[in-house]
């Protein structure tokens, strides 16, 4: 038996456990370490009472990032602009907690528990959901589950372009076409049918499509530059790391450092944040996510175009000329 098959067998035996280990680490570790880390929350009201409340929050170390507001109206505006996840308003009738379950049902529940059982123990707290999650998805389950199919769609698009040996403009056109159709289809399912997102329909479709394009272009670009192994690298980056690091099912500030920050720099995390902004907050705080997705898509498409010029496919490469027959002597 030749040495090459033996090496391939050993590579398969070793590679699969490594991939599984990475997947378990990427998905299980952040989920097992959910806790607030510099979670932005607001405090509004009279200075002495607000100061005491801030000190109580600060006793939890770096769990919360405190923002001070002059009154309830300013705190509500900050929540609607996605500056903070919630706020405690000190009033003459007692504390009032403002939350935004649309930003993260998990964070809304965490703030409710923190305020009622710790920060203001023994007080009757009125809770107001300023930006509520839609009735079609009150727990955010559908939104949280939407990122993985988008990542798979992007990886599938990049893989198909590579396998079909599409190059240059054809490859870029195929990636854009797939992204557009997936965005429209996904918006039809999540908005029109399930009612899980409730923003402007075409803006949601564009956000979904841009996420798929950023992922698909990255996978195809890597494959165009370094060969078929780029598909595996892209899948590892987008699915095994990008999806669990996205924080879409909880919040980036609840993930271990620096996972939350890294996740927002990858297309799945940026796409999840963008979709949440356009679906529930009229596009507030969407700029960074659009920029990140646009950069991934642009760099990926550029790599596809450049790689197409550098590496012509075997199907289009000129065939070697046959040797001329020897002349009879």
JSON list of N, CA, C and O in Angstrom, two decimals, residues 30-66:
[
{"chain": "A", "resi": 30, "resn": "UNK", "atom": "N", "xyz": [-18.99, 30.07, 25.00]},
{"chain": "A", "resi": 30, "resn": "UNK", "atom": "CA", "xyz": [-19.69, 31.35, 25.22]},
{"chain": "A", "resi": 30, "resn": "UNK", "atom": "C", "xyz": [-21.04, 31.16, 25.91]},
{"chain": "A", "resi": 30, "resn": "UNK", "atom": "O", "xyz": [-21.43, 31.96, 26.77]},
{"chain": "A", "resi": 31, "resn": "UNK", "atom": "N", "xyz": [-21.77, 30.09, 25.54]},
{"chain": "A", "resi": 31, "resn": "UNK", "atom": "CA", "xyz": [-23.09, 29.85, 26.15]},
{"chain": "A", "resi": 31, "resn": "UNK", "atom": "C", "xyz": [-22.98, 29.55, 27.64]},
{"chain": "A", "resi": 31, "resn": "UNK", "atom": "O", "xyz": [-23.86, 29.90, 28.42]},
{"chain": "A", "resi": 32, "resn": "UNK", "atom": "N", "xyz": [-21.89, 28.90, 28.03]},
{"chain": "A", "resi": 32, "resn": "UNK", "atom": "CA", "xyz": [-21.70, 28.55, 29.44]},
{"chain": "A", "resi": 32, "resn": "UNK", "atom": "C", "xyz": [-21.19, 29.72, 30.27]},
{"chain": "A", "resi": 32, "resn": "UNK", "atom": "O", "xyz": [-21.17, 29.63, 31.51]},
{"chain": "A", "resi": 33, "resn": "UNK", "atom": "N", "xyz": [-20.78, 30.79, 29.64]},
{"chain": "A", "resi": 33, "resn": "UNK", "atom": "CA", "xyz": [-20.20, 31.94, 30.36]},
{"chain": "A", "resi": 33, "resn": "UNK", "atom": "C", "xyz": [-21.03, 33.21, 30.15]},
{"chain": "A", "resi": 33, "resn": "UNK", "atom": "O", "xyz": [-20.50, 34.31, 30.18]},
{"chain": "A", "resi": 34, "resn": "UNK", "atom": "N", "xyz": [-22.33, 33.04, 29.94]},
{"chain": "A", "resi": 34, "resn": "UNK", "atom": "CA", "xyz": [-23.20, 34.21, 29.76]},
{"chain": "A", "resi": 34, "resn": "UNK", "atom": "C", "xyz": [-23.26, 35.03, 31.04]},
{"chain": "A", "resi": 34, "resn": "UNK", "atom": "O", "xyz": [-23.60, 34.51, 32.11]},
{"chain": "A", "resi": 35, "resn": "UNK", "atom": "N", "xyz": [-22.92, 36.31, 30.94]},
{"chain": "A", "resi": 35, "resn": "UNK", "atom": "CA", "xyz": [-22.95, 37.23, 32.08]},
{"chain": "A", "resi": 35, "resn": "UNK", "atom": "C", "xyz": [-22.75, 38.64, 31.55]},
{"chain": "A", "resi": 35, "resn": "UNK", "atom": "O", "xyz": [-22.11, 38.83, 30.51]},
{"chain": "A", "resi": 36, "resn": "UNK", "atom": "N", "xyz": [-23.29, 39.65, 32.22]},
{"chain": "A", "resi": 36, "resn": "UNK", "atom": "CA", "xyz": [-23.10, 41.03, 31.74]},
{"chain": "A", "resi": 36, "resn": "UNK", "atom": "C", "xyz": [-21.66, 41.49, 31.87]},
{"chain": "A", "resi": 36, "resn": "UNK", "atom": "O", "xyz": [-21.01, 41.27, 32.91]},
{"chain": "A", "resi": 37, "resn": "UNK", "atom": "N", "xyz": [-21.17, 42.12, 30.82]},
{"chain": "A", "resi": 37, "resn": "UNK", "atom": "CA", "xyz": [-19.82, 42.67, 30.79]},
{"chain": "A", "resi": 37, "resn": "UNK", "atom": "C", "xyz": [-19.89, 44.03, 30.13]},
{"chain": "A", "resi": 37, "resn": "UNK", "atom": "O", "xyz": [-20.02, 44.14, 28.91]},
{"chain": "A", "resi": 38, "resn": "UNK", "atom": "N", "xyz": [-19.80, 45.09, 30.94]},
{"chain": "A", "resi": 38, "resn": "UNK", "atom": "CA", "xyz": [-19.96, 46.46, 30.44]},
{"chain": "A", "resi": 38, "resn": "UNK", "atom": "C", "xyz": [-21.26, 46.61, 29.67]},
{"chain": "A", "resi": 38, "resn": "UNK", "atom": "O", "xyz": [-21.31, 47.21, 28.59]},
{"chain": "A", "resi": 39, "resn": "UNK", "atom": "N", "xyz": [-22.32, 46.06, 30.21]},
{"chain": "A", "resi": 39, "resn": "UNK", "atom": "CA", "xyz": [-23.64, 46.14, 29.58]},
{"chain": "A", "resi": 39, "resn": "UNK", "atom": "C", "xyz": [-24.18, 47.56, 29.75]},
{"chain": "A", "resi": 39, "resn": "UNK", "atom": "O", "xyz": [-24.35, 48.03, 30.88]},
{"chain": "A", "resi": 40, "resn": "UNK", "atom": "N", "xyz": [-24.47, 48.26, 28.66]},
{"chain": "A", "resi": 40, "resn": "UNK", "atom": "CA", "xyz": [-24.91, 49.66, 28.78]},
{"chain": "A", "resi": 40, "resn": "UNK", "atom": "C", "xyz": [-26.33, 49.77, 29.35]},
{"chain": "A", "resi": 40, "resn": "UNK", "atom": "O", "xyz": [-27.28, 49.26, 28.77]},
{"chain": "A", "resi": 41, "resn": "UNK", "atom": "N", "xyz": [-26.45, 50.42, 30.49]},
{"chain": "A", "resi": 41, "resn": "UNK", "atom": "CA", "xyz": [-27.75, 50.69, 31.10]},
{"chain": "A", "resi": 41, "resn": "UNK", "atom": "C", "xyz": [-27.77, 52.15, 31.56]},
{"chain": "A", "resi": 41, "resn": "UNK", "atom": "O", "xyz": [-26.72, 52.77, 31.78]},
{"chain": "A", "resi": 42, "resn": "UNK", "atom": "N", "xyz": [-28.97, 52.69, 31.70]},
{"chain": "A", "resi": 42, "resn": "UNK", "atom": "CA", "xyz": [-29.11, 54.10, 32.06]},
{"chain": "A", "resi": 42, "resn": "UNK", "atom": "C", "xyz": [-29.74, 54.28, 33.43]},
{"chain": "A", "resi": 42, "resn": "UNK", "atom": "O", "xyz": [-30.44, 53.41, 33.94]},
{"chain": "A", "resi": 43, "resn": "UNK", "atom": "N", "xyz": [-29.48, 55.42, 34.01]},
{"chain": "A", "resi": 43, "resn": "UNK", "atom": "CA", "xyz": [-30.09, 55.84, 35.27]},
{"chain": "A", "resi": 43, "resn": "UNK", "atom": "C", "xyz": [-30.56, 57.28, 35.09]},
{"chain": "A", "resi": 43, "resn": "UNK", "atom": "O", "xyz": [-29.80, 58.13, 34.62]},
{"chain": "A", "resi": 44, "resn": "UNK", "atom": "N", "xyz": [-31.79, 57.55, 35.46]},
{"chain": "A", "resi": 44, "resn": "UNK", "atom": "CA", "xyz": [-32.35, 58.89, 35.35]},
{"chain": "A", "resi": 44, "resn": "UNK", "atom": "C", "xyz": [-33.08, 59.24, 36.63]},
{"chain": "A", "resi": 44, "resn": "UNK", "atom": "O", "xyz": [-33.69, 58.37, 37.26]},
{"chain": "A", "resi": 45, "resn": "UNK", "atom": "N", "xyz": [-33.00, 60.51, 37.00]},
{"chain": "A", "resi": 45, "resn": "UNK", "atom": "CA", "xyz": [-33.71, 60.94, 38.21]},
{"chain": "A", "resi": 45, "resn": "UNK", "atom": "C", "xyz": [-32.88, 61.88, 39.05]},
{"chain": "A", "resi": 45, "resn": "UNK", "atom": "O", "xyz": [-31.82, 62.36, 38.62]},
{"chain": "A", "resi": 46, "resn": "UNK", "atom": "N", "xyz": [-33.37, 62.16, 40.25]},
{"chain": "A", "resi": 46, "resn": "UNK", "atom": "CA", "xyz": [-32.70, 63.10, 41.15]},
{"chain": "A", "resi": 46, "resn": "UNK", "atom": "C", "xyz": [-31.32, 62.60, 41.52]},
{"chain": "A", "resi": 46, "resn": "UNK", "atom": "O", "xyz": [-31.10, 61.39, 41.67]},
{"chain": "A", "resi": 47, "resn": "UNK", "atom": "N", "xyz": [-30.39, 63.53, 41.68]},
{"chain": "A", "resi": 47, "resn": "UNK", "atom": "CA", "xyz": [-28.98, 63.19, 41.86]},
{"chain": "A", "resi": 47, "resn": "UNK", "atom": "C", "xyz": [-28.71, 62.29, 43.06]},
{"chain": "A", "resi": 47, "resn": "UNK", "atom": "O", "xyz": [-28.04, 61.26, 42.92]},
{"chain": "A", "resi": 48, "resn": "UNK", "atom": "N", "xyz": [-29.18, 62.60, 44.30]},
{"chain": "A", "resi": 48, "resn": "UNK", "atom": "CA", "xyz": [-28.81, 61.74, 45.44]},
{"chain": "A", "resi": 48, "resn": "UNK", "atom": "C", "xyz": [-29.27, 60.29, 45.26]},
{"chain": "A", "resi": 48, "resn": "UNK", "atom": "O", "xyz": [-28.48, 59.36, 45.45]},
{"chain": "A", "resi": 49, "resn": "UNK", "atom": "N", "xyz": [-30.53, 60.10, 44.87]},
{"chain": "A", "resi": 49, "resn": "UNK", "atom": "CA", "xyz": [-31.04, 58.73, 44.70]},
{"chain": "A", "resi": 49, "resn": "UNK", "atom": "C", "xyz": [-30.35, 58.04, 43.53]},
{"chain": "A", "resi": 49, "resn": "UNK", "atom": "O", "xyz": [-30.02, 56.85, 43.60]},
{"chain": "A", "resi": 50, "resn": "UNK", "atom": "N", "xyz": [-30.14, 58.77, 42.43]},
{"chain": "A", "resi": 50, "resn": "UNK", "atom": "CA", "xyz": [-29.47, 58.20, 41.26]},
{"chain": "A", "resi": 50, "resn": "UNK", "atom": "C", "xyz": [-28.03, 57.83, 41.58]},
{"chain": "A", "resi": 50, "resn": "UNK", "atom": "O", "xyz": [-27.52, 56.81, 41.12]},
{"chain": "A", "resi": 51, "resn": "UNK", "atom": "N", "xyz": [-27.37, 58.66, 42.39]},
{"chain": "A", "resi": 51, "resn": "UNK", "atom": "CA", "xyz": [-25.99, 58.36, 42.77]},
{"chain": "A", "resi": 51, "resn": "UNK", "atom": "C", "xyz": [-25.91, 57.08, 43.59]},
{"chain": "A", "resi": 51, "resn": "UNK", "atom": "O", "xyz": [-25.02, 56.25, 43.38]},
{"chain": "A", "resi": 52, "resn": "UNK", "atom": "N", "xyz": [-26.86, 56.92, 44.52]},
{"chain": "A", "resi": 52, "resn": "UNK", "atom": "CA", "xyz": [-26.86, 55.70, 45.33]},
{"chain": "A", "resi": 52, "resn": "UNK", "atom": "C", "xyz": [-27.11, 54.47, 44.46]},
{"chain": "A", "resi": 52, "resn": "UNK", "atom": "O", "xyz": [-26.47, 53.43, 44.65]},
{"chain": "A", "resi": 53, "resn": "UNK", "atom": "N", "xyz": [-28.03, 54.60, 43.52]},
{"chain": "A", "resi": 53, "resn": "UNK", "atom": "CA", "xyz": [-28.32, 53.48, 42.63]},
{"chain": "A", "resi": 53, "resn": "UNK", "atom": "C", "xyz": [-27.11, 53.13, 41.77]},
{"chain": "A", "resi": 53, "resn": "UNK", "atom": "O", "xyz": [-26.79, 51.96, 41.58]},
{"chain": "A", "resi": 54, "resn": "UNK", "atom": "N", "xyz": [-26.42, 54.15, 41.28]},
{"chain": "A", "resi": 54, "resn": "UNK", "atom": "CA", "xyz": [-25.22, 53.89, 40.47]},
{"chain": "A", "resi": 54, "resn": "UNK", "atom": "C", "xyz": [-24.16, 53.18, 41.28]},
{"chain": "A", "resi": 54, "resn": "UNK", "atom": "O", "xyz": [-23.50, 52.26, 40.78]},
{"chain": "A", "resi": 55, "resn": "UNK", "atom": "N", "xyz": [-24.00, 53.56, 42.54]},
{"chain": "A", "resi": 55, "resn": "UNK", "atom": "CA", "xyz": [-23.02, 52.89, 43.39]},
{"chain": "A", "resi": 55, "resn": "UNK", "atom": "C", "xyz": [-23.37, 51.41, 43.58]},
{"chain": "A", "resi": 55, "resn": "UNK", "atom": "O", "xyz": [-22.49, 50.55, 43.59]},
{"chain": "A", "resi": 56, "resn": "UNK", "atom": "N", "xyz": [-24.68, 51.13, 43.69]},
{"chain": "A", "resi": 56, "resn": "UNK", "atom": "CA", "xyz": [-25.09, 49.74, 43.83]},
{"chain": "A", "resi": 56, "resn": "UNK", "atom": "C", "xyz": [-24.79, 48.93, 42.57]},
{"chain": "A", "resi": 56, "resn": "UNK", "atom": "O", "xyz": [-24.36, 47.78, 42.65]},
{"chain": "A", "resi": 57, "resn": "UNK", "atom": "N", "xyz": [-25.01, 49.55, 41.42]},
{"chain": "A", "resi": 57, "resn": "UNK", "atom": "CA", "xyz": [-24.67, 48.87, 40.17]},
{"chain": "A", "resi": 57, "resn": "UNK", "atom": "C", "xyz": [-23.16, 48.65, 40.07]},
{"chain": "A", "resi": 57, "resn": "UNK", "atom": "O", "xyz": [-22.70, 47.59, 39.62]},
{"chain": "A", "resi": 58, "resn": "UNK", "atom": "N", "xyz": [-22.39, 49.65, 40.46]},
{"chain": "A", "resi": 58, "resn": "UNK", "atom": "CA", "xyz": [-20.93, 49.57, 40.34]},
{"chain": "A", "resi": 58, "resn": "UNK", "atom": "C", "xyz": [-20.31, 48.57, 41.29]},
{"chain": "A", "resi": 58, "resn": "UNK", "atom": "O", "xyz": [-19.15, 48.17, 41.12]},
{"chain": "A", "resi": 59, "resn": "UNK", "atom": "N", "xyz": [-21.06, 48.14, 42.30]},
{"chain": "A", "resi": 59, "resn": "UNK", "atom": "CA", "xyz": [-20.56, 47.11, 43.21]},
{"chain": "A", "resi": 59, "resn": "UNK", "atom": "C", "xyz": [-20.40, 45.77, 42.50]},
{"chain": "A", "resi": 59, "resn": "UNK", "atom": "O", "xyz": [-19.72, 44.88, 43.01]},
{"chain": "A", "resi": 60, "resn": "UNK", "atom": "N", "xyz": [-21.00, 45.63, 41.32]},
{"chain": "A", "resi": 60, "resn": "UNK", "atom": "CA", "xyz": [-20.87, 44.39, 40.56]},
{"chain": "A", "resi": 60, "resn": "UNK", "atom": "C", "xyz": [-19.69, 44.45, 39.59]},
{"chain": "A", "resi": 60, "resn": "UNK", "atom": "O", "xyz": [-19.65, 43.74, 38.59]},
{"chain": "A", "resi": 61, "resn": "UNK", "atom": "N", "xyz": [-18.73, 45.30, 39.89]},
{"chain": "A", "resi": 61, "resn": "UNK", "atom": "CA", "xyz": [-17.53, 45.39, 39.07]},
{"chain": "A", "resi": 61, "resn": "UNK", "atom": "C", "xyz": [-17.81, 46.00, 37.71]},
{"chain": "A", "resi": 61, "resn": "UNK", "atom": "O", "xyz": [-18.45, 47.03, 37.61]},
{"chain": "A", "resi": 62, "resn": "UNK", "atom": "N", "xyz": [-17.34, 45.31, 36.66]},
{"chain": "A", "resi": 62, "resn": "UNK", "atom": "CA", "xyz": [-17.49, 45.84, 35.31]},
{"chain": "A", "resi": 62, "resn": "UNK", "atom": "C", "xyz": [-18.70, 45.22, 34.60]},
{"chain": "A", "resi": 62, "resn": "UNK", "atom": "O", "xyz": [-18.75, 45.18, 33.37]},
{"chain": "A", "resi": 63, "resn": "UNK", "atom": "N", "xyz": [-19.69, 44.75, 35.37]},
{"chain": "A", "resi": 63, "resn": "UNK", "atom": "CA", "xyz": [-20.86, 44.12, 34.75]},
{"chain": "A", "resi": 63, "resn": "UNK", "atom": "C", "xyz": [-21.68, 45.13, 33.95]},
{"chain": "A", "resi": 63, "resn": "UNK", "atom": "O", "xyz": [-22.21, 44.81, 32.89]},
{"chain": "A", "resi": 64, "resn": "UNK", "atom": "N", "xyz": [-21.77, 46.38, 34.46]},
{"chain": "A", "resi": 64, "resn": "UNK", "atom": "CA", "xyz": [-22.61, 47.38, 33.81]},
{"chain": "A", "resi": 64, "resn": "UNK", "atom": "C", "xyz": [-21.83, 48.63, 33.46]},
{"chain": "A", "resi": 64, "resn": "UNK", "atom": "O", "xyz": [-20.90, 49.02, 34.18]},
{"chain": "A", "resi": 65, "resn": "UNK", "atom": "N", "xyz": [-22.20, 49.22, 32.34]},
{"chain": "A", "resi": 65, "resn": "UNK", "atom": "CA", "xyz": [-21.67, 50.51, 31.92]},
{"chain": "A", "resi": 65, "resn": "UNK", "atom": "C", "xyz": [-22.79, 51.53, 32.10]},
{"chain": "A", "resi": 65, "resn": "UNK", "atom": "O", "xyz": [-23.79, 51.50, 31.38]},
{"chain": "A", "resi": 66, "resn": "UNK", "atom": "N", "xyz": [-22.64, 52.41, 33.06]},
{"chain": "A", "resi": 66, "resn": "UNK", "atom": "CA", "xyz": [-23.72, 53.30, 33.47]},
{"chain": "A", "resi": 66, "resn": "UNK", "atom": "C", "xyz": [-23.73, 54.58, 32.64]},
{"chain": "A", "resi": 66, "resn": "UNK", "atom": "O", "xyz": [-22.70, 55.23, 32.46]}
]
